Short mmCIF file of C-alpha atoms in Angstrom, two decimals:
data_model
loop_
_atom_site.label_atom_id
_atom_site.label_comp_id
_atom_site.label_asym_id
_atom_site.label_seq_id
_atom_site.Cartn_x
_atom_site.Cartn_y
_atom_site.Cartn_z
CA UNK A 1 37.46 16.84 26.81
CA UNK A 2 35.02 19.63 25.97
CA UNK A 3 36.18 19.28 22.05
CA UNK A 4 34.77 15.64 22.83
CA UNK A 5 31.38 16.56 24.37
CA UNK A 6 30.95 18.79 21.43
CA UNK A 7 31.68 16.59 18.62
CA UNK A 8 29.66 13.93 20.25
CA UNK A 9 27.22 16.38 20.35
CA UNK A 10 27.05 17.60 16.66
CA UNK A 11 27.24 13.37 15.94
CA UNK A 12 24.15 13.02 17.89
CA UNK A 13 22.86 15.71 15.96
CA UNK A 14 24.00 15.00 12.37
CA UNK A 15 22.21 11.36 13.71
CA UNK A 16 18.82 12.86 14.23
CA UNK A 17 18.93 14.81 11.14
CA UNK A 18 19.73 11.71 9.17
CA UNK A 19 16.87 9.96 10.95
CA UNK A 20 13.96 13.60 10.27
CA UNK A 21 15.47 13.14 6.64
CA UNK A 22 14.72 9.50 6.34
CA UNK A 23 11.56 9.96 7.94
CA UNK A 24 10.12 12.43 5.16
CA UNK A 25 11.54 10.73 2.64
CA UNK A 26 9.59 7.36 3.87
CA UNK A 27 6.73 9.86 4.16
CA UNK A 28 7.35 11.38 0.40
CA UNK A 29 7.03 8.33 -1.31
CA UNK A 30 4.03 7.03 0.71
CA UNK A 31 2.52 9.80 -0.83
CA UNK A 32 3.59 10.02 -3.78
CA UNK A 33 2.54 6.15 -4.66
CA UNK A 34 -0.65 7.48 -2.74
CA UNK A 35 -1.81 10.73 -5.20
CA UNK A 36 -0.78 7.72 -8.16
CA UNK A 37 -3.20 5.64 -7.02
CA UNK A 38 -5.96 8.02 -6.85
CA UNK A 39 -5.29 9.56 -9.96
CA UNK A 40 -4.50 6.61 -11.41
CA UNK A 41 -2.28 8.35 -13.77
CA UNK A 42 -0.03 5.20 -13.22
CA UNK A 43 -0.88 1.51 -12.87
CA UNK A 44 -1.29 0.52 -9.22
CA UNK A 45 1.40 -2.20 -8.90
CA UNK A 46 3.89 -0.14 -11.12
CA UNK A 47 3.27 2.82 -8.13
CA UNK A 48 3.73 0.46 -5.31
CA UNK A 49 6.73 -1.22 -6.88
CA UNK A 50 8.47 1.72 -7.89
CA UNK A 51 7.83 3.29 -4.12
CA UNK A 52 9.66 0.18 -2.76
CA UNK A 53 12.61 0.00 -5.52
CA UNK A 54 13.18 3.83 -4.47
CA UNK A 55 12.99 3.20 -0.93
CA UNK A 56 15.90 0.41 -1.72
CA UNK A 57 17.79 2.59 -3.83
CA UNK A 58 17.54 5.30 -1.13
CA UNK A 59 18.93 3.12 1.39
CA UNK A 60 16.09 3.88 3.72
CA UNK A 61 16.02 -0.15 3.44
CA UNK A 62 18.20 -2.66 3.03
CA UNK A 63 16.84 -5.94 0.83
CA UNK A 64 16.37 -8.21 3.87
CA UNK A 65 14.97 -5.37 5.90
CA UNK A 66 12.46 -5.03 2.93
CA UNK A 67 12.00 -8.85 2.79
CA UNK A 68 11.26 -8.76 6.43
CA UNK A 69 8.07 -6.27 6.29
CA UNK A 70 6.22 -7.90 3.30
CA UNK A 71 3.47 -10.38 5.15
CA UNK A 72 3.84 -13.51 3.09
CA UNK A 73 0.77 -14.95 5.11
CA UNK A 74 -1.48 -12.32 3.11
CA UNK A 75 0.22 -13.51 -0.05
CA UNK A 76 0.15 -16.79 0.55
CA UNK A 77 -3.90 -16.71 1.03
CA UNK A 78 -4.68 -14.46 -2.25
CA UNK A 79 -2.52 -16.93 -4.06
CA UNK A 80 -3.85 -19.89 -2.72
CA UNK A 81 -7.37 -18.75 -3.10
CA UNK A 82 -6.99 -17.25 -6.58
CA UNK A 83 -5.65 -20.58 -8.16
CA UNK A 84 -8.44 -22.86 -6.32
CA UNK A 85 -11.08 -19.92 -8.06
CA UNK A 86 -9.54 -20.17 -11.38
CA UNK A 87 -10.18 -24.27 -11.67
CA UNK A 88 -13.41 -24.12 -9.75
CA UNK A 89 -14.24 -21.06 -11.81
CA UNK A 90 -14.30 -23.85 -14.69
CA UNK A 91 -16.55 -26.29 -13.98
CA UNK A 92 -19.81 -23.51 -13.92
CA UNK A 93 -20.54 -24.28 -10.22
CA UNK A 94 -21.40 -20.51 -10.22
CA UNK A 95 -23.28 -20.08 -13.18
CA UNK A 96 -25.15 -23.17 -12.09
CA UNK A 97 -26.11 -21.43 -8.55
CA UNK A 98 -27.40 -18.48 -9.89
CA UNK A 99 -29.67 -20.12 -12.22
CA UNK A 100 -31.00 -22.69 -9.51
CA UNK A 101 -31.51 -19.57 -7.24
CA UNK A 102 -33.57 -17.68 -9.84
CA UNK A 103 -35.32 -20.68 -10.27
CA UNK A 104 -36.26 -21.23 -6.92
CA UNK A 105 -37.37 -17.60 -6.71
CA UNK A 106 -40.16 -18.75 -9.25
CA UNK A 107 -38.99 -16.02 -11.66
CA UNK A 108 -40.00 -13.38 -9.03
CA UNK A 109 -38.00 -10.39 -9.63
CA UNK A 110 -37.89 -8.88 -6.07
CA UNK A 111 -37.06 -12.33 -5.08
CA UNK A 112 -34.40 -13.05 -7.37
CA UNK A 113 -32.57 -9.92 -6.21
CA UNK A 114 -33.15 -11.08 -2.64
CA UNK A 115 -31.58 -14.27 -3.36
CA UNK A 116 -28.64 -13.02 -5.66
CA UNK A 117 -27.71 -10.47 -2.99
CA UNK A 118 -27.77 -13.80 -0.44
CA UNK A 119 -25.79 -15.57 -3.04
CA UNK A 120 -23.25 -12.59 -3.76
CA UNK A 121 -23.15 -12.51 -0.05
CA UNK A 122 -22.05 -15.59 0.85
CA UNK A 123 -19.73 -16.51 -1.97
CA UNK A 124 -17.76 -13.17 -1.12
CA UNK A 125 -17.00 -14.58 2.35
CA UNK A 126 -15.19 -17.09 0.24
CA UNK A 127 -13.96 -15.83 -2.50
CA UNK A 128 -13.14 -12.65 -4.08
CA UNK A 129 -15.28 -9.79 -4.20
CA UNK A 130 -14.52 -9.21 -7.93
CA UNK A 131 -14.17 -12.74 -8.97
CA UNK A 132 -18.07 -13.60 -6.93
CA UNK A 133 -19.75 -10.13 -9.09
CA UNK A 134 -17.73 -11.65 -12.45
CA UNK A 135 -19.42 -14.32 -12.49
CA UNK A 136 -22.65 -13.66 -10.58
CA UNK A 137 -22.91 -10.15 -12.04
CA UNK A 138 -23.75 -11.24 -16.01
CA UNK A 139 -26.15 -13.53 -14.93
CA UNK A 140 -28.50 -11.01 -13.35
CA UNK A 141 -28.25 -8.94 -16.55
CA UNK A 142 -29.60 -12.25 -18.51
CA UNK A 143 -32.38 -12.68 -15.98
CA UNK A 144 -33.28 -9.17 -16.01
CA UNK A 145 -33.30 -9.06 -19.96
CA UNK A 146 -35.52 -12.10 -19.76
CA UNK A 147 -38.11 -10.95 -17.01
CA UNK A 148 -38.09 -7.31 -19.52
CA UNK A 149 -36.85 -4.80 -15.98
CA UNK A 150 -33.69 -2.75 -15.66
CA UNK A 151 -30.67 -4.50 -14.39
CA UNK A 152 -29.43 -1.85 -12.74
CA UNK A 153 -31.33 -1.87 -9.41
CA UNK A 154 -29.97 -6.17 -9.17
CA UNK A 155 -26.40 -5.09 -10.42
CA UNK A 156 -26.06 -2.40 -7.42
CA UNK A 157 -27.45 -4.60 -5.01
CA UNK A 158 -24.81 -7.19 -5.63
CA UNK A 159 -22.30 -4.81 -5.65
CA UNK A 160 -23.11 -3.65 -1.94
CA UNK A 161 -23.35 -7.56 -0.63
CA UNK A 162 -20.64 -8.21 -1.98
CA UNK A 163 -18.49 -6.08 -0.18
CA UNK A 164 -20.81 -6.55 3.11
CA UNK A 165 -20.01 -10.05 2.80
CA UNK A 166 -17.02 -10.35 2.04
CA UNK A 167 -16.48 -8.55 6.00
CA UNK A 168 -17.47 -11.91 7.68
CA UNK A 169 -14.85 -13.98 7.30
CA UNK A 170 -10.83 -13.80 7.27
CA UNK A 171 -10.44 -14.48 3.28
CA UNK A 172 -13.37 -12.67 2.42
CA UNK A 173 -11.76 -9.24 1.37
CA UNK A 174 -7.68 -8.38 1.59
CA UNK A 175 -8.20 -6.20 4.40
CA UNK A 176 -9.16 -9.01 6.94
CA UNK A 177 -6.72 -11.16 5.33
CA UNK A 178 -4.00 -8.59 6.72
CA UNK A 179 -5.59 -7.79 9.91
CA UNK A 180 -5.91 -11.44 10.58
CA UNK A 181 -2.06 -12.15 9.63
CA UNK A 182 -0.65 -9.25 11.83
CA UNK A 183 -3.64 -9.55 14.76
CA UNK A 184 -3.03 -13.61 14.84
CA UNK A 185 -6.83 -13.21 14.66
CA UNK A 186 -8.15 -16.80 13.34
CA UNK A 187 -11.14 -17.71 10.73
CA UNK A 188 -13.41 -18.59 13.77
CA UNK A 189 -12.87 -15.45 15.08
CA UNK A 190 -13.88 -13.15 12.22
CA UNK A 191 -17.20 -15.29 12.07
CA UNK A 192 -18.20 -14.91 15.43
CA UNK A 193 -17.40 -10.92 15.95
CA UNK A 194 -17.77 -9.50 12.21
CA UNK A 195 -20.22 -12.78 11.06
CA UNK A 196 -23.41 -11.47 13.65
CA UNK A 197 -22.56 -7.69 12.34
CA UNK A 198 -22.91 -8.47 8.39
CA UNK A 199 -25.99 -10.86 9.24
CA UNK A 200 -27.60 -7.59 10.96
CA UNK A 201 -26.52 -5.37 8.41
CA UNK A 202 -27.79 -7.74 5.14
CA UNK A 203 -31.47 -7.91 6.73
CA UNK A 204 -31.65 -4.25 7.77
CA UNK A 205 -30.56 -3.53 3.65
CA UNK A 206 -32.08 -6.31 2.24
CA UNK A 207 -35.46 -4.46 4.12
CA UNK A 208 -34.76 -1.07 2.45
CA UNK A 209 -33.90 -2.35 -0.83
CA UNK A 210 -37.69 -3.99 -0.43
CA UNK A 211 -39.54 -0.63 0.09
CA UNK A 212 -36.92 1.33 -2.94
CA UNK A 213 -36.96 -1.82 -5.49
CA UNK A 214 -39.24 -4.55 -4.40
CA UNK A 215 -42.38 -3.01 -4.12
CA UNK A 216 -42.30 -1.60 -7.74
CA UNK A 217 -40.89 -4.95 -9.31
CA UNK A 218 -44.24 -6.13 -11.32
CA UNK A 219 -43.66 -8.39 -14.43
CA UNK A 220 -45.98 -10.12 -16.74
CA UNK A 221 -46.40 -14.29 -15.42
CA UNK A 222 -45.04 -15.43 -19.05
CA UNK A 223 -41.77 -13.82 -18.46
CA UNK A 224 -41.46 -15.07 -15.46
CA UNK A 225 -42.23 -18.85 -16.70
CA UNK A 226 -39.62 -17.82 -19.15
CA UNK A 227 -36.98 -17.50 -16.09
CA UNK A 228 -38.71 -20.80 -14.88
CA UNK A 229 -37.78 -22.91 -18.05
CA UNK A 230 -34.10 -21.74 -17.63
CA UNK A 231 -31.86 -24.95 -17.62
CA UNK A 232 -28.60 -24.74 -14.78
CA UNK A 233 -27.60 -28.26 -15.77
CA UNK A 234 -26.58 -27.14 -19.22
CA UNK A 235 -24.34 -24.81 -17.02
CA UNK A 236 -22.22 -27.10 -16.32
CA UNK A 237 -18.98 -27.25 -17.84
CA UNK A 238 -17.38 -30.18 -16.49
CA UNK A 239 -19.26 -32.28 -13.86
CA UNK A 240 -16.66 -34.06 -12.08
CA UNK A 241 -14.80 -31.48 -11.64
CA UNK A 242 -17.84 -29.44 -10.15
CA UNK A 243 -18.26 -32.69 -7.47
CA UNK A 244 -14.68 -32.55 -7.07
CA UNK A 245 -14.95 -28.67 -6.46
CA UNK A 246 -17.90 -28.85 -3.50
CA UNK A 247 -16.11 -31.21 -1.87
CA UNK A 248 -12.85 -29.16 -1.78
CA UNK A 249 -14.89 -26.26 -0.79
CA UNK A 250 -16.57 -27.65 2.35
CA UNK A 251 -12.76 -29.05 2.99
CA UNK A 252 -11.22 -25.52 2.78
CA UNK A 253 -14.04 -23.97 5.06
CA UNK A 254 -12.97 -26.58 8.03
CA UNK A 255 -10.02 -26.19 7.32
CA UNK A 256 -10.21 -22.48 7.97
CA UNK A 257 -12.04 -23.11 10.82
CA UNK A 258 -9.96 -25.25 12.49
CA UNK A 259 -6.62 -23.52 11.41
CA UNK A 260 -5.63 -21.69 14.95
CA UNK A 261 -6.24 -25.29 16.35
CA UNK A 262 -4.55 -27.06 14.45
CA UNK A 263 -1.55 -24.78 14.55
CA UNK A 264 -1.75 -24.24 10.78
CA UNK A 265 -1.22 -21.05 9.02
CA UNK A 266 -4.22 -19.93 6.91
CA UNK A 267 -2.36 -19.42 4.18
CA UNK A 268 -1.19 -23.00 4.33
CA UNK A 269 -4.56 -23.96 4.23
CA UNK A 270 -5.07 -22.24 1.38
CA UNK A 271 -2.46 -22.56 -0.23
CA UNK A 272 -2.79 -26.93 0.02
CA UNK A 273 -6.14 -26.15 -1.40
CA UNK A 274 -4.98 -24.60 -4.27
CA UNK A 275 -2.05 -26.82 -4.59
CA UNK A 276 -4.67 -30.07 -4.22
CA UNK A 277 -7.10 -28.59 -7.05
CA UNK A 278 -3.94 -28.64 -9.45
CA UNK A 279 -3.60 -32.13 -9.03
CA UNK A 280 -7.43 -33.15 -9.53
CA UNK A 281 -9.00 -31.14 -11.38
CA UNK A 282 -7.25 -31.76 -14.63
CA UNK A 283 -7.20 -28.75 -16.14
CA UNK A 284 -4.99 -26.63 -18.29
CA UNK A 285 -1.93 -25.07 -15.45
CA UNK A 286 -0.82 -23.01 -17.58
CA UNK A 287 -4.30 -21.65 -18.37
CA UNK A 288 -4.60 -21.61 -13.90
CA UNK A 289 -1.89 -19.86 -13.60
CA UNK A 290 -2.49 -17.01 -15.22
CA UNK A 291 -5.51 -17.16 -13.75
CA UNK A 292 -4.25 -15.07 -10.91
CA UNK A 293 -3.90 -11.33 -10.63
CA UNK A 294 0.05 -11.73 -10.52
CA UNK A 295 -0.08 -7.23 -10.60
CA UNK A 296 -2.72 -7.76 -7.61
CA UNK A 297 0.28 -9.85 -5.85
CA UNK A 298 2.91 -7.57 -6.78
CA UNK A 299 1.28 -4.28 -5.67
CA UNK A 300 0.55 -6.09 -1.75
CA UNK A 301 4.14 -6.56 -2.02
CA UNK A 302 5.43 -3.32 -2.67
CA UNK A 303 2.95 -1.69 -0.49
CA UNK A 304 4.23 -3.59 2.40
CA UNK A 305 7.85 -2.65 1.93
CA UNK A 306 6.92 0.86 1.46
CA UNK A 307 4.40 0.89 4.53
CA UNK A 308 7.63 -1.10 6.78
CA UNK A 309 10.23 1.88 5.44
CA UNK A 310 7.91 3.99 7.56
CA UNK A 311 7.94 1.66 10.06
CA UNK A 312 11.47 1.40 10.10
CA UNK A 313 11.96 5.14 10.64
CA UNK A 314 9.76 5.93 13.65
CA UNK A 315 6.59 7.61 11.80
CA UNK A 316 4.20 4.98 12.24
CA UNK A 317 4.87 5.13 16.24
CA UNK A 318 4.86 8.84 16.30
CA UNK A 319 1.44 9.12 13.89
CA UNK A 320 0.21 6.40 16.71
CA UNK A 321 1.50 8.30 19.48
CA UNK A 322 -0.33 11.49 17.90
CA UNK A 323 -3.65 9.04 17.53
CA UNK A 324 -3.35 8.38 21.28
CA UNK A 325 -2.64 11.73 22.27
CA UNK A 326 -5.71 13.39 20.54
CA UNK A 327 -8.43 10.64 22.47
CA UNK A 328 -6.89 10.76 25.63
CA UNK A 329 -5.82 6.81 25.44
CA UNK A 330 -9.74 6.77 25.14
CA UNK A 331 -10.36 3.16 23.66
CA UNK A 332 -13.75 3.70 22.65
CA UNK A 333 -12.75 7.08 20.82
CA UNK A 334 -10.29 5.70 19.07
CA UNK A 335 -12.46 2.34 18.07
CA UNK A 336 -15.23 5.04 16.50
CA UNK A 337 -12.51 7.05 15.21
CA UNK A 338 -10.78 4.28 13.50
CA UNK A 339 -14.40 2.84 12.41
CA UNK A 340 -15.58 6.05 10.77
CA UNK A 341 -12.28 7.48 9.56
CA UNK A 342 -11.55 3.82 7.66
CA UNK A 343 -15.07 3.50 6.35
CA UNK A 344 -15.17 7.32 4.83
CA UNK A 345 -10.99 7.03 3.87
CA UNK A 346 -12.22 3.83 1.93
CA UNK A 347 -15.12 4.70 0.40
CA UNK A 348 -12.93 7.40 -1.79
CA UNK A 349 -9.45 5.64 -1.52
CA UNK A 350 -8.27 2.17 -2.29
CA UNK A 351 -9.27 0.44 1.46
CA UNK A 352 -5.84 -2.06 1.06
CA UNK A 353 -3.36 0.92 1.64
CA UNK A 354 -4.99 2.16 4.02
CA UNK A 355 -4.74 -0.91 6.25
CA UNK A 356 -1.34 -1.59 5.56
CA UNK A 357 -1.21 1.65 7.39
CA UNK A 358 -2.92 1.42 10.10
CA UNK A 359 -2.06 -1.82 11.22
CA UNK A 360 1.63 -1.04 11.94
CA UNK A 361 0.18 1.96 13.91
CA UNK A 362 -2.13 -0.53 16.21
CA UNK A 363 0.84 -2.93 17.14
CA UNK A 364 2.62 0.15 18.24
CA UNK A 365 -0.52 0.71 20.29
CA UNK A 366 -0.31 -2.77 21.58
CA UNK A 367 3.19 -2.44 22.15
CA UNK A 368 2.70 0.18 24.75
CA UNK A 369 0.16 -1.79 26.82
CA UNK A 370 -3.30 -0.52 25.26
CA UNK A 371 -5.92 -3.58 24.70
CA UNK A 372 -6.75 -3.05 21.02
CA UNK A 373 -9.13 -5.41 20.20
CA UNK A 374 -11.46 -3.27 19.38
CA UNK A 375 -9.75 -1.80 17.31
CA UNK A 376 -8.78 -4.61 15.05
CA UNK A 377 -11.91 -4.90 14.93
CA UNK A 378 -13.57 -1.53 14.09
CA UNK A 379 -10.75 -1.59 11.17
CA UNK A 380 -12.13 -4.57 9.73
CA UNK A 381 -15.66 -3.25 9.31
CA UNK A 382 -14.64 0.51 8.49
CA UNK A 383 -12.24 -0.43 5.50
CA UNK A 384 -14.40 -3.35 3.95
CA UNK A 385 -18.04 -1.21 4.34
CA UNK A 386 -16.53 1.96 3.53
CA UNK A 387 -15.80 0.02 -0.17
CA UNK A 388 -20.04 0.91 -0.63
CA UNK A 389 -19.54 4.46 -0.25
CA UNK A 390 -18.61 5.72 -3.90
CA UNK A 391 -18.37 3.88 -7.20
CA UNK A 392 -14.90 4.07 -6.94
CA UNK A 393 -14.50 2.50 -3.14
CA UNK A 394 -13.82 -1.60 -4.16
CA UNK A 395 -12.86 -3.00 -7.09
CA UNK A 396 -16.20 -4.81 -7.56
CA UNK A 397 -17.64 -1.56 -7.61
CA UNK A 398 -15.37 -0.66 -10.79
CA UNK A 399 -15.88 -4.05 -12.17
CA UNK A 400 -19.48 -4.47 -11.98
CA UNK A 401 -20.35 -1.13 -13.68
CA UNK A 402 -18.13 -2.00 -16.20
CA UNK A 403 -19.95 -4.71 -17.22
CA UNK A 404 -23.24 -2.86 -16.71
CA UNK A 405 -22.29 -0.18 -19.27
CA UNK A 406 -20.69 -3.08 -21.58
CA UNK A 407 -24.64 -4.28 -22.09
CA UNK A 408 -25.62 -0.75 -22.29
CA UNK A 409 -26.64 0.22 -18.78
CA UNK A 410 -24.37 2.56 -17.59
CA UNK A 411 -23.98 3.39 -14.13
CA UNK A 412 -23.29 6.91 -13.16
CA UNK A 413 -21.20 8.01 -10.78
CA UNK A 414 -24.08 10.01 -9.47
CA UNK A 415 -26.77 7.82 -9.64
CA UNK A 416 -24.39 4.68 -7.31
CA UNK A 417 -23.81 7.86 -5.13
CA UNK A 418 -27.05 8.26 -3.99
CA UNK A 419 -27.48 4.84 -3.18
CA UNK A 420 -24.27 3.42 -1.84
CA UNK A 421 -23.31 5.96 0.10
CA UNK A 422 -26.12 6.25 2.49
CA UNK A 423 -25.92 2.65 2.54
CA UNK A 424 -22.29 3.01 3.65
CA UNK A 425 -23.48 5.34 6.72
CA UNK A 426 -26.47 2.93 7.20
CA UNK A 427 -24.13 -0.11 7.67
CA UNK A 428 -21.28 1.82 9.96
CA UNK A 429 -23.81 2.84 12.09
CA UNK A 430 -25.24 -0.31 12.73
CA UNK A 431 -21.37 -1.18 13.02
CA UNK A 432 -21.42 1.50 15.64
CA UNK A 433 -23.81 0.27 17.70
CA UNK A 434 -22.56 -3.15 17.31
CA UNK A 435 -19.23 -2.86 18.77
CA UNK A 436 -19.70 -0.06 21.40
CA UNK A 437 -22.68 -3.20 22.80
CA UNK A 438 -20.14 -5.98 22.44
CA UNK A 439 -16.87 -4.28 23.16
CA UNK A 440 -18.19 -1.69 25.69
#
């Protein structure tokens, strides 16, 4: 009987050892495809795919187990939305807004950045952050070489709306597009609790940017009929397909907004967006296709699997057991620690990741009884604001400069320091303030 006891009791403990092991091994590899990223001494997706193929051939997961963590409502949306952006994308609706808009500015340079940071804005709480400075970006760099000023000042400007927008609604950067998945947190909602934040946040920036740009922006009345004599019809690449496209677009917003109502998935809204488009807009599928960032696609994939083996083994629940035990169950502490730790993780570290993380780690908050909305919340704004703080926080930021120094104006990693990183803290503070009113 006692021979019993003790074998049972060296199983039990052969059993926990197996489950410590798996647990740093889960841990190992999160890390590993972590330092990759950062370094970038390997391709993102090839990290994130290789983490999840060890994971497999480690047996810390099993195929449907991996299956089972990957959040095929996030994919679904960046799918749908990336094949309704590549047709649109051709009819030069864009490049047709940003001309009008400089127009309309009557070839005012402090007003044309006012309006293309508006414009950037808005079109990244629909679309893609790096797709909306693509093709808004190299039009600012005409209209700056036209009105004779440095693009630089218009180029940073978008890049920081663009990632301020894209916080207001659920498909306007990856990060809400998870939380909203996981949080069953609907299109309507992101409007009405991040929407009034990023509205307070673009006119408190859009005033400083007046008093460090706007005031000094002086240039001569011919180059500014110049911008006036611009034509945006002739940007227009295919009209019909441009009508076709606005009407689509106003369709996919209430559609959005009526999702959770309706009892429709977003990413089934999106994804009968994308799948209409195809059908209408006559265009090239193999060309669409391709269109989308497949490696985008597959490194969401494998991050999920790799972010569910720790799930699987107990860390996630212990790291938010640890996060509880530090604030004293403290909501509010956590919400500002969560806010601030996301923003400042982001602003050095690919934000996407770090959600993936964290949101496993607020279920198991919820799962013990906590109200974490809040929370959800505070995520949302940390991880997509915290994408201003370095040139290297967003991939618009990486994008955007690219093209900058392409046309020979280089932007240092210094010199977007300086500027988007107090913006950063300028924004999560208003954040701050924001949510401790409306939560608190």
């Amino acid at each position: 009987m006692r021979a019993a006891k003790r074998k049972s009791g060296h199983a039990k403990e052969r059993g926990l050892l197996f489950m410590n092991s798996m647990q740093i091994i889960s841990v190992v590899v999160f890390l590993v495809v972590m330092i990759a990223l950062v370094t970038e001494k390997v391709h993102r997706t090839a990290a994130a795919v290789s983490g999840a193929v060890l994971l497999l051939c480690l047996r810390i997961l099993s195929v449907d187990e991996a299956v089972s963590y990957i959040d095929f409502g996030t994919i679904g949306v960046l799918i749908g939305m990336m094949l309704f952006v590549a047709v649109v994308r051709n009819s030069g609706l864009f490049e047709y807004m940003a001309i009008k808009s400089a127009k309309i500015a009557k070839g005012s340079p402090w007003k044309i950045m006012l309006l293309f940071m508006i414009l950037t804005a808005v079109l990244s709480a629909f679309l893609d952050n790096v797709t909306t400075v693509l093709l808004v970006g190299p039009m600012a760099i005409s209209i700056a070489g036209i009105l004779g000023i440095d693009p630089v000042p218009f180029l940073l400007t978008q890049i920081l709306a663009s990632n301020i927008g894209g916080t207001a609604t659920l498909i306007g950067d990856p990060p809400n597009i998870m939380i909203g998945s996981k949080a069953g947190l609907s299109f309507a909602d992101f409007v009405v609790t991040t929407g009034p934040a990023v509205i307070l946040i673009m006119i408190v920036i859009c005033a400083l940017f007046y008093v460090v740009y706007g005031r000094r922006m002086v240039v001569a009345p011919e180059r500014m009929a110049a911008v006036m004599e611009l034509d945006e019809k002739r940007a227009v690449q295919d009209g019909m397909l441009m009508k076709k496209s606005l009407v689509m677009i106003a369709l996919i917003v209430l559609g959005f907004v009526c999702h959770s109502s309706l009892g429709v998935e977003s990413c089934v809204v999106a994804l009968a967006a994308a799948s209409i488009m195809l059908l209408i807009g006559r265009q090239d599928i193999e060309e669409i296709v391709l269109g989308v960032e497949w490696s985008t696609i597959l490194f969401f994939t494998g991050l999920f699997v790799i972010v569910g083996g720790m799930v699987k083994c107990g860390v996630i629940s212990a790291l938010g057991n640890a996060l509880v035990s530090v604030t004293g169950g403290n909501v509010t502490l956590l919400m500002i620690l969560i806010l601030w730790g996301s923003a400042v993780f982001s602003s050095v570290l690919d934000n996407i990741p770090f959600v993936a993380t964290m949101i496993p780690l607020i279920l198991s908050m919820q799962a013990d009884g906590m109200d974490v909305t809040s929370l959800w919340w505070a995520l949302s704004l940390g991880a997509c604001l915290g994408g201003n703080g370095t040139l290297i926080g967003a991939s618009a930021n990486v994008v955007l400069s690219g093209i900058s120094a392409k046309h020979g104006h280089p932007i240092t990693f210094g010199h977007y320091l300086k500027v988007g990183f107090p913006t950063m803290v300028l924004s999560v503070a208003i954040s701050t303030v924001y949510l401790l009113v409306r939560f608190h």
